CSV table of C-alpha atoms and ligand atoms in Angstrom, one decimal:
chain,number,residue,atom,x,y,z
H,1,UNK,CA,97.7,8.6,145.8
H,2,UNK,CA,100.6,10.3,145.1
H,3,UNK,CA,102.0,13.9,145.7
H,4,UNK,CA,100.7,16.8,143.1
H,5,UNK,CA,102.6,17.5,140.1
H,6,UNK,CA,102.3,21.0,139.0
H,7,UNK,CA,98.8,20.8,136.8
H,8,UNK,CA,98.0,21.9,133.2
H,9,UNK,CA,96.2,25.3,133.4
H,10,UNK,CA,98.9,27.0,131.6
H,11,UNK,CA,98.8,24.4,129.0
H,12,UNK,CA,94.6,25.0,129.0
H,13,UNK,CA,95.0,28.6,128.2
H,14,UNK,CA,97.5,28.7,125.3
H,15,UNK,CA,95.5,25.8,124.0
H,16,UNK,CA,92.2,27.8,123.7
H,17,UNK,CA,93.8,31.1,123.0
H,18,UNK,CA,95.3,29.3,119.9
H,19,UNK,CA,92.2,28.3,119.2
H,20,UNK,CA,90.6,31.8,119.2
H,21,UNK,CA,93.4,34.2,118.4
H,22,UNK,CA,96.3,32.3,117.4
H,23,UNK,CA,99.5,32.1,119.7
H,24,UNK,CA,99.7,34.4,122.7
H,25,UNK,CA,102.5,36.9,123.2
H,26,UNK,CA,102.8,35.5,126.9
H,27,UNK,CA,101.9,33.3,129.2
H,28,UNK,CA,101.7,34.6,133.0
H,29,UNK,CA,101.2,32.2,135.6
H,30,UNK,CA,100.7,32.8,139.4
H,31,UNK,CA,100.0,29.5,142.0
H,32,UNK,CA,97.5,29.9,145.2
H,33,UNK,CA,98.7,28.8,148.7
H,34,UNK,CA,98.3,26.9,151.8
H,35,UNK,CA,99.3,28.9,154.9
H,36,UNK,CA,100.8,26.6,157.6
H,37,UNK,CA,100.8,28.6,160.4
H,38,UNK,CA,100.4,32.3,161.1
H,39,UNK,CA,96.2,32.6,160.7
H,40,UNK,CA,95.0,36.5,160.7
H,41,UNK,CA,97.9,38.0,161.7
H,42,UNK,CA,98.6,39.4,158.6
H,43,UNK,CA,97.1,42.3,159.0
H,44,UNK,CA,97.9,43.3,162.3
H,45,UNK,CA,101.9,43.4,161.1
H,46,UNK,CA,102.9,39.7,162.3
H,47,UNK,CA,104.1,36.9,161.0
H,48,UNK,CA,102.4,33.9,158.9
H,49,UNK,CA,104.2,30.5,157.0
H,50,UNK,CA,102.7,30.1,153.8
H,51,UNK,CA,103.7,28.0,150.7
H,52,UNK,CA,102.4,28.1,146.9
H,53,UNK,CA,100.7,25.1,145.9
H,54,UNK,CA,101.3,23.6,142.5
H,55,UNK,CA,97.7,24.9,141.9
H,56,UNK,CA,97.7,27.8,139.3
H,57,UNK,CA,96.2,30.4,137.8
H,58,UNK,CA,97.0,30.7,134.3
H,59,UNK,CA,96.6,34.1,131.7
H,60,UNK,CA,97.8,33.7,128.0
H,61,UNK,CA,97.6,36.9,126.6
H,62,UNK,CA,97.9,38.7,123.1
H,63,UNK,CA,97.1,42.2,121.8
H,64,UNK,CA,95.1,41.3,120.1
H,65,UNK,CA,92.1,43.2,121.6
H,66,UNK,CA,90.7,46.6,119.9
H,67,UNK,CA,93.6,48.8,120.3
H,68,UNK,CA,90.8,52.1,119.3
H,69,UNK,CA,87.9,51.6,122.1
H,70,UNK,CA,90.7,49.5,124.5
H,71,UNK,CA,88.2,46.6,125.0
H,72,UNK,CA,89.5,43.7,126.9
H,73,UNK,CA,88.2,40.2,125.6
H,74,UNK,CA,88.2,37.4,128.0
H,75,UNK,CA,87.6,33.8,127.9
H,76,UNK,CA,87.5,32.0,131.1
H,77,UNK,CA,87.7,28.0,130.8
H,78,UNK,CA,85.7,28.2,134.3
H,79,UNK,CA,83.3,31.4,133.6
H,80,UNK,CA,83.0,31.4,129.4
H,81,UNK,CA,83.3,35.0,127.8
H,82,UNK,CA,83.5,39.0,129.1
H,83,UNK,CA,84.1,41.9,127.5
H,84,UNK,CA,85.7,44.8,130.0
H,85,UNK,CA,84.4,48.1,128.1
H,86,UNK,CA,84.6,50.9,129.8
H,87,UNK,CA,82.8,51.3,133.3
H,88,UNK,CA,80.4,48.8,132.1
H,89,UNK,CA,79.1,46.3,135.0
H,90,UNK,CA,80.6,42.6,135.1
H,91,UNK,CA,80.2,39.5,137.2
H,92,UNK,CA,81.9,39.5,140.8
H,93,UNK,CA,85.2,37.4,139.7
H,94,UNK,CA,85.9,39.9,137.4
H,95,UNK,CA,85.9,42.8,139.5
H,96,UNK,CA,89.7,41.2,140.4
H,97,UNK,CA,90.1,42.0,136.3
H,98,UNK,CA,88.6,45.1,136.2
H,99,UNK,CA,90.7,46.4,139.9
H,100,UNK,CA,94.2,45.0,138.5
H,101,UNK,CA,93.2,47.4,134.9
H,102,UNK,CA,92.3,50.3,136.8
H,103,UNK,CA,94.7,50.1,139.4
H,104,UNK,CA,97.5,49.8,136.5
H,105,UNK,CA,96.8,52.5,134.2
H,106,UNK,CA,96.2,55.1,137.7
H,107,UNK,CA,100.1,54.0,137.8
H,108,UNK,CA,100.6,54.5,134.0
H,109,UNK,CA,101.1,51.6,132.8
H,110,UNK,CA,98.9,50.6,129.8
H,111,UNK,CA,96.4,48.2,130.6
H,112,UNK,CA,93.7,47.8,128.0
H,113,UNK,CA,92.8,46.5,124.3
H,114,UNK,CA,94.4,43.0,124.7
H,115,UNK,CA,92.6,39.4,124.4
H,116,UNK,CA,93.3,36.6,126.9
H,117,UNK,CA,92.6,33.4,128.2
H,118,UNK,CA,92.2,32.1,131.7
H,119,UNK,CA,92.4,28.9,133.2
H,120,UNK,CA,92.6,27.2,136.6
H,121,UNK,CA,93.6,24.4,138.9
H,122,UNK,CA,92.8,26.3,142.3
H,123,UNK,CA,89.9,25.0,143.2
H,124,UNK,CA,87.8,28.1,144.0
H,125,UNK,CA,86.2,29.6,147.5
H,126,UNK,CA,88.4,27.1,149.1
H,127,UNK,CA,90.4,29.3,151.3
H,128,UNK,CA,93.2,28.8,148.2
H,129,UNK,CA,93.6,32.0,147.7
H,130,UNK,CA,92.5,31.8,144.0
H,131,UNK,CA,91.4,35.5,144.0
H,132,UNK,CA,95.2,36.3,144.6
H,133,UNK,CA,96.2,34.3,142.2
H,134,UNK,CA,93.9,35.8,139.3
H,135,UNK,CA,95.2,39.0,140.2
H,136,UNK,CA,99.0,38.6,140.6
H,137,UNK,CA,98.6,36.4,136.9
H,138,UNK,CA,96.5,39.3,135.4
H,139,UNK,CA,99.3,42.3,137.2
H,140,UNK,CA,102.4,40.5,135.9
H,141,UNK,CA,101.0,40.3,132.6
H,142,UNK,CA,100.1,43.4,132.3
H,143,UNK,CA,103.4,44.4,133.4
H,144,UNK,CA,104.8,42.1,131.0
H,145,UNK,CA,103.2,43.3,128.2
H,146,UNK,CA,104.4,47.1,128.9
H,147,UNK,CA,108.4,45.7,128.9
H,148,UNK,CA,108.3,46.1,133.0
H,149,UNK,CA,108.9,43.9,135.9
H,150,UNK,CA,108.2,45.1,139.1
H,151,UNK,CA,109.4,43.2,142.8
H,152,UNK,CA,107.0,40.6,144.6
H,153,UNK,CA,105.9,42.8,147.0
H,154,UNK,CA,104.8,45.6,144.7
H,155,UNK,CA,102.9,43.1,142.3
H,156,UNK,CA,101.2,42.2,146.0
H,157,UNK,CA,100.7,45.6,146.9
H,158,UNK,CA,99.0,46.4,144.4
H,159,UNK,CA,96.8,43.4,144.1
H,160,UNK,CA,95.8,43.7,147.8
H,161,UNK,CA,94.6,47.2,147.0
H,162,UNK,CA,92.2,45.7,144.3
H,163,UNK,CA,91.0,43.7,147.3
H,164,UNK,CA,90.4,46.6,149.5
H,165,UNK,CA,89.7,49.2,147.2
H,166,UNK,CA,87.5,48.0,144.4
H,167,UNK,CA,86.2,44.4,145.8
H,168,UNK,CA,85.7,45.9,149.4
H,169,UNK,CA,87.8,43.3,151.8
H,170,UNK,CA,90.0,44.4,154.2
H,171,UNK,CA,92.3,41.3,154.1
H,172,UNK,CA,96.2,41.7,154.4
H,173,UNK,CA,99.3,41.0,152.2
H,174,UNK,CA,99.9,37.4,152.8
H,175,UNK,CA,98.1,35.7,150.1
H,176,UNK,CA,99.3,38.1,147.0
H,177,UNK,CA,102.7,38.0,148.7
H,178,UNK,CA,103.0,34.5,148.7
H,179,UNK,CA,101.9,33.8,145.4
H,180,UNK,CA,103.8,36.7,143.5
H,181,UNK,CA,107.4,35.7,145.7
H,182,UNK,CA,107.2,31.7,146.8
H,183,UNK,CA,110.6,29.9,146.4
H,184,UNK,CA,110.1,26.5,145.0
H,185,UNK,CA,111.1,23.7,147.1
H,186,UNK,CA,110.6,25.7,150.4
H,187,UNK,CA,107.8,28.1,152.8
H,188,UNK,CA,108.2,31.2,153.2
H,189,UNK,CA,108.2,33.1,156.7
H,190,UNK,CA,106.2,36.0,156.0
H,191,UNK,CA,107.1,39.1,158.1
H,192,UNK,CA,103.9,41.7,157.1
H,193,UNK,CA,106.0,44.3,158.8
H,194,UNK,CA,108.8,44.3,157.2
H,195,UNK,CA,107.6,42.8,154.1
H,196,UNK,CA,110.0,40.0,154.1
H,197,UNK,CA,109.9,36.5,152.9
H,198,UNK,CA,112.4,33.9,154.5
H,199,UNK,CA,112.8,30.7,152.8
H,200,UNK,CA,112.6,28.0,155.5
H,201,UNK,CA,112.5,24.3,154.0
H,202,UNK,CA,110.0,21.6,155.2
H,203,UNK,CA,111.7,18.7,157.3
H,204,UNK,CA,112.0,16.1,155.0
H,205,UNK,CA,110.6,13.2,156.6
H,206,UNK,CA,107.0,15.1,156.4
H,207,UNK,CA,104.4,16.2,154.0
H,208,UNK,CA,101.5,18.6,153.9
H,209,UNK,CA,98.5,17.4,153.2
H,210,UNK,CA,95.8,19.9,151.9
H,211,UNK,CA,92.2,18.7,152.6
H,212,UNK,CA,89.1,20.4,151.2
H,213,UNK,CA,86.1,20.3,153.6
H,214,UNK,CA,83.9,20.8,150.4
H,215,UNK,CA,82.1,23.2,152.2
H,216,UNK,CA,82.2,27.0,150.8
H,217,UNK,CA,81.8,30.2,152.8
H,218,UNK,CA,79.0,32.5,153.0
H,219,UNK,CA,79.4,36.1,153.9
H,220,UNK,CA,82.3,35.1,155.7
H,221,UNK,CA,83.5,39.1,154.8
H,222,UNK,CA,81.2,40.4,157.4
H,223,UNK,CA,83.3,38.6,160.0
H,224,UNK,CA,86.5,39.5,158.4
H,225,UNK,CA,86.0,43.0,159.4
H,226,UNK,CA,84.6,42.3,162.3
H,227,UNK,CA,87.7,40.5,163.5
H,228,UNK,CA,89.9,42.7,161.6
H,229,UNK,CA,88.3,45.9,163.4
H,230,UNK,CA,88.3,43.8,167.4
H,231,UNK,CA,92.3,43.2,166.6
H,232,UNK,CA,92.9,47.4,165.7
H,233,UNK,CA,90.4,48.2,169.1
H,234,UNK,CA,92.7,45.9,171.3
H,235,UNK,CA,95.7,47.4,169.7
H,236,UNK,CA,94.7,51.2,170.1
H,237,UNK,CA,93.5,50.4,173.9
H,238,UNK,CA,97.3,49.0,174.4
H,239,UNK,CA,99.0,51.6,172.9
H,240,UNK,CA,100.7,49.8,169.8
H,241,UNK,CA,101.1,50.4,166.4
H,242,UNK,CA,99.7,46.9,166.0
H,243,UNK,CA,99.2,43.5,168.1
H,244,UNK,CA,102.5,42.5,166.4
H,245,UNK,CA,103.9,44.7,169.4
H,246,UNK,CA,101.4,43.1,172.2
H,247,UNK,CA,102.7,40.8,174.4
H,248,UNK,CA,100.8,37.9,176.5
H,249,UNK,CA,100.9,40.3,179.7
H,250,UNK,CA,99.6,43.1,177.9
H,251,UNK,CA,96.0,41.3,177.2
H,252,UNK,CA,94.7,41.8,181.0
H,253,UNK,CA,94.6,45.3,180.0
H,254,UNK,CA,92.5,44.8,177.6
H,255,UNK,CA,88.7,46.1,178.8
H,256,UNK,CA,86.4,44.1,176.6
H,257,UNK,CA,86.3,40.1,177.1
H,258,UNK,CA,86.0,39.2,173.6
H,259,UNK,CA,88.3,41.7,172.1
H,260,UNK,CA,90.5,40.3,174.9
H,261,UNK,CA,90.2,36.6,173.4
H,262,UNK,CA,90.8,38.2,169.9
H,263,UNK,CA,94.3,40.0,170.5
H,264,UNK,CA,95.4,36.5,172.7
H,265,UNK,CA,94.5,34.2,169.2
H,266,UNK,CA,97.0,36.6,167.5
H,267,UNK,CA,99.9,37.4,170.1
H,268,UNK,CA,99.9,33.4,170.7
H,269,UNK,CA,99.6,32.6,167.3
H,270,UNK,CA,102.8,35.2,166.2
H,271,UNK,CA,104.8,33.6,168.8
H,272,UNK,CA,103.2,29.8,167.3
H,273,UNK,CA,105.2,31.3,164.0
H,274,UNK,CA,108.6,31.8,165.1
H,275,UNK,CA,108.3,28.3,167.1
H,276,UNK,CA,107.4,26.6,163.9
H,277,UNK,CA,110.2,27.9,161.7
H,278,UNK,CA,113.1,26.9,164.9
H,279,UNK,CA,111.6,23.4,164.7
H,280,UNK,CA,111.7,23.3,161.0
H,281,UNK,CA,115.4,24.4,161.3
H,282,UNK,CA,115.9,21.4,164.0
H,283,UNK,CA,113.6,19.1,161.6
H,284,UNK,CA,111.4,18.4,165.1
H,285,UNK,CA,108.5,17.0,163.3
H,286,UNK,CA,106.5,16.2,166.3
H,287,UNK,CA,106.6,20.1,167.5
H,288,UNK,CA,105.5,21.7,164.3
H,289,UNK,CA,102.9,19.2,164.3
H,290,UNK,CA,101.3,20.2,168.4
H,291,UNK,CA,101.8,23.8,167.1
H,292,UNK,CA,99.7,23.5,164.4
H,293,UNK,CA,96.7,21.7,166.6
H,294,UNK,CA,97.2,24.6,169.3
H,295,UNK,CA,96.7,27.2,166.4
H,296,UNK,CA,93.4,25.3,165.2
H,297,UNK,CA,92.1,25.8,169.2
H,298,UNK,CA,92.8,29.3,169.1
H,299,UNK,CA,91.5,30.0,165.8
H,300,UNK,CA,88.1,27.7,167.0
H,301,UNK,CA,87.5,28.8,170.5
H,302,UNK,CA,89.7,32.7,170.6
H,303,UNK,CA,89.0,33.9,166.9
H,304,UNK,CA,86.0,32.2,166.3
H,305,UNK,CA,86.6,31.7,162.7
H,306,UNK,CA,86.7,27.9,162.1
H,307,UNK,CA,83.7,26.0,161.1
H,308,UNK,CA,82.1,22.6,161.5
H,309,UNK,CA,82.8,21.3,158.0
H,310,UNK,CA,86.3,22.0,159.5
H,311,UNK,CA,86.7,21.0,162.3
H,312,UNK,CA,85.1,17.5,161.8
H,313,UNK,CA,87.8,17.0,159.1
H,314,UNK,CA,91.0,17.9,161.7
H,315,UNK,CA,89.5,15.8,164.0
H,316,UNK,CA,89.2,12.8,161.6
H,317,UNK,CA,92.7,13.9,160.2
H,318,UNK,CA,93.8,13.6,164.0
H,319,UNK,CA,92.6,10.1,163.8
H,320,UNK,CA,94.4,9.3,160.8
H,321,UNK,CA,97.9,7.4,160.5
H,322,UNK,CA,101.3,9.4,160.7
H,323,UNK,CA,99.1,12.8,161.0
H,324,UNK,CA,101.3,15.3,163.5
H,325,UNK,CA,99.4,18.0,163.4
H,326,UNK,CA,95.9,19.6,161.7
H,327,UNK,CA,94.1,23.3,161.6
H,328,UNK,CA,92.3,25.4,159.5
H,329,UNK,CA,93.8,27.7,156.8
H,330,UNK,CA,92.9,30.6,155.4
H,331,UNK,CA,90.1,33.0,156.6
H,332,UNK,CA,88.3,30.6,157.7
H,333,UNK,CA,84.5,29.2,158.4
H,334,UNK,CA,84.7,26.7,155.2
H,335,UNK,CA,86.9,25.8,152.4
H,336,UNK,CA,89.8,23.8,153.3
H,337,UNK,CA,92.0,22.4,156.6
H,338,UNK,CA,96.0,21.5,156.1
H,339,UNK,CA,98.1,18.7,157.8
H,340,UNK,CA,101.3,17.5,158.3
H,341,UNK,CA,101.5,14.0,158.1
H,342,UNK,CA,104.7,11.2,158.1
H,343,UNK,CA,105.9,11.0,154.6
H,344,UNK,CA,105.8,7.0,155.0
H,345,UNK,CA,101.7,7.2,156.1
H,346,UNK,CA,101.0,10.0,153.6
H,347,UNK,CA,98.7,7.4,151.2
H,348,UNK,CA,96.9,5.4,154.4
H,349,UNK,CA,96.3,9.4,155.8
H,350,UNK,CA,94.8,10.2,152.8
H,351,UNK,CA,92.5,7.3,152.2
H,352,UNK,CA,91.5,7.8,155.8
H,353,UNK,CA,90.4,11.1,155.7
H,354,UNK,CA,88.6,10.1,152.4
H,355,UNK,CA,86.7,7.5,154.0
H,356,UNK,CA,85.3,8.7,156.6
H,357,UNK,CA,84.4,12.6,155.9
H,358,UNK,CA,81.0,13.0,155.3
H,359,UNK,CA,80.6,16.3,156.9
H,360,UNK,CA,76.7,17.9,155.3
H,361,UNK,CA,77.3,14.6,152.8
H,362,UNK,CA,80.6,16.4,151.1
H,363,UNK,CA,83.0,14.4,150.2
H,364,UNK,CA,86.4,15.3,151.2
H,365,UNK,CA,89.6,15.6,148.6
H,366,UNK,CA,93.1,15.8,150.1
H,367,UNK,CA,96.0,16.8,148.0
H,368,UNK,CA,99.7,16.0,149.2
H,369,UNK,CA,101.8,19.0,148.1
H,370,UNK,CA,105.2,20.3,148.2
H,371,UNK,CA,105.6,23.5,147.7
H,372,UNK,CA,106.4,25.4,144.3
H,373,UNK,CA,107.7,28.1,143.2
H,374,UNK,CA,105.6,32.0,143.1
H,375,UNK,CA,104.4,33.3,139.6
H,376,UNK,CA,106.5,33.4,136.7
H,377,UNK,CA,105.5,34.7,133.4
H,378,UNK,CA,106.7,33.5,130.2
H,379,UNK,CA,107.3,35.1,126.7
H,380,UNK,CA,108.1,31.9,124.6
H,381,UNK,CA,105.0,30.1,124.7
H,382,UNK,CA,104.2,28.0,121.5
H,383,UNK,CA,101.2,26.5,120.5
W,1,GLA,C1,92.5,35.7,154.0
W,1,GLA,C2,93.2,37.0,153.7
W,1,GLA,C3,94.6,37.1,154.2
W,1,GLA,C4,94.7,36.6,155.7
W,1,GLA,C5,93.9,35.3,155.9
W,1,GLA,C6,93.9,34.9,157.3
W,1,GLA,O1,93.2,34.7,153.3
W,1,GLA,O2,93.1,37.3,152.4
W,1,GLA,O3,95.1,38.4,154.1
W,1,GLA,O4,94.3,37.6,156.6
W,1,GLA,O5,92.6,35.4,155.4
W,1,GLA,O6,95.2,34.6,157.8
């Protein structure tokens, strides 16, 4: 067992394009994420610590497509072939395609008549954020292609409004902004506020280990919204913009019980942030590791969004040698759990957790990452 290297999908799609079309004009590449700490306070203007995973996303992409009717062609290692004509229906994953277009040419920028390949190494449903990654890959080579370049945080902008407007989920900027503006080597302290990302390096004596429960979510939208919905009640009842601007004394004012429970996950969890990145500043291990169990408690027993596929694999991780700390990441209910684990213990943690996971017979993988760098698209690919 040994720590990921960055995987092949870009290598995947210039391969097959070649095969189809000949060599690309570019190759746009955009990695999903782990969060470590910050869970659903994205969008209620807090503050989350993310880090890209060297899992990618990966468009090569010529113009090669019908330049006349503006037809998109698309081969997908994972979903085989699509053609985008028009307003004409296509499967759910490609609604991310088909936003990121529309989206793009409502800003006027040319979006259509080009031919790519997609490939992955994010595995999918998995709380990765592969969604984000498909649609920062597909916006920056879009952009790309029309001689622009825009910031990280437009490129997320606009892919979070392909989430909201055309898929239908209210989620926040974390996991676009992550992806499109991750610093390799480092997390990033997110503030969705101020739209900020702060580089904070990982002590280095530790490593984060990302473990996927094998279980997938169902629905879990539904309760996205609901949650989403209980956080901007609590904040309208308080007075505040958002539950950013809560504090703990605030919540007795609060008039419903679970709405109350709701708002304390995320004015906890905010503060669980800011503690994390001092003690990665001070290299205290131990401390990022209790923060991260207390943030799995109040994402279990105040937010109500964990699952049992996850957390039978934090407790086992618990269990495990040189593990410091465990929780859910992501949205939650399935898909996968992160730790932080003693560089020195990282293999017998990981053979652990292996062994004895058998949550719904799944078997457990755990990958030991360090973080890379956001998206990058680029022009010189050869075949
Ligand atoms: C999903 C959403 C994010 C964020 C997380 C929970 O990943 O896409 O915006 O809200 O859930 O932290």
């Amino acid at each position: 067992v040994g720590v990921v290297e960055q995987r092949a999908a870009g290598r995947r799609a210039v391969d097959r394009f070649g095969t189809r079309w000949g060599a690309p004009d570019l190759l746009s590449t955009a990695p999903g994420r782990v969060n470590l700490i910050g869970e659903h306070t994205d969008y209620n203007d807090g503050f989350t610590l993310p880090m890209a995973l060297p899992f990618a996303t990966a468009i090569a992409l010529g113009s090669t497509g019908d330049r006349e009717s503006g037809d998109v062609r698309i081969d997908s290692t994972g979903f085989g072939e699509l053609v985008i004509a028009g307003d004409g229906e296509v499967p759910a994953w490609a609604r991310h395609l088909v936003g990121v277009i529309e989206l793009l040419e409502a800003t006027g920028v040319p979006a259509r008549g080009w031919s790519a390949t997609i490939d992955t190494d994010i595995p999918t449903g998995a709380s990765l954020s592969s969604s984000a990654a498909l649609e920062v890959a597909a916006i920056n080579a879009l952009l790309a292609r029309a001689g622009l370049t825009w910031a990280p945080i437009d490129v997320a902008r606009l892919g979070r409004r392909v989430e909201n407007e055309i898929v239908g989920l209210q989620s926040g900027i974390m996991d676009q902004f992550i992806s499109a503006g991750a610093v390799a080597g480092h997390a990033s302290l997110m503030d969705c506020r101020e739209l900020t990302l702060t580089p904070t390096p990982l002590p280095n004596d530790a490593v984060i280990a990302v473990m996927d429960t094998g279980t997938r979510r169902v629905l879990a939208d539904v309760a996205y919204d609901d949650r989403r919905a209980a956080c901007e009640r609590a904040a309208a009842e308080l007075g505040v913009a958002a539950l950013r601007d809560a504090t703990i004394d605030d919540l007795d004012r609060i008039s419903d019980a679970t709405d109350r429970r709701r708002a304390r996950h995320v004015v906890t969890e905010n503060a669980r942030v800011l503690d994390v990145v001092e003690r990665c500043r001070s290299g205290d291990i131990v401390g990022i590791g209790e923060l991260m169990d207390l943030s799995h408690e109040s994402l279990r027993d105040d937010y109500e969004v964990s699952g049992p596929g996850l957390d039978a694999i934090v407790d086992i991780a618990r269990g495990a040698p040189g593990c410091l700390g465990a929780r859910m990441t992501g949205g939650g209910f399935a898909g996968c759990a992160v730790a932080l684990v003693r560089r020195t213990d990282a293999e017998s943690f990981t053979s652990h957790v292996i062994e004895r996971y058998d949550h719904d017979r799944h078997e457990a993988r755990v990958w030991l990452c360090e973080p890379s760098g956001g998206a990058s698209v680029d022009r010189t690919v050869c075949l």
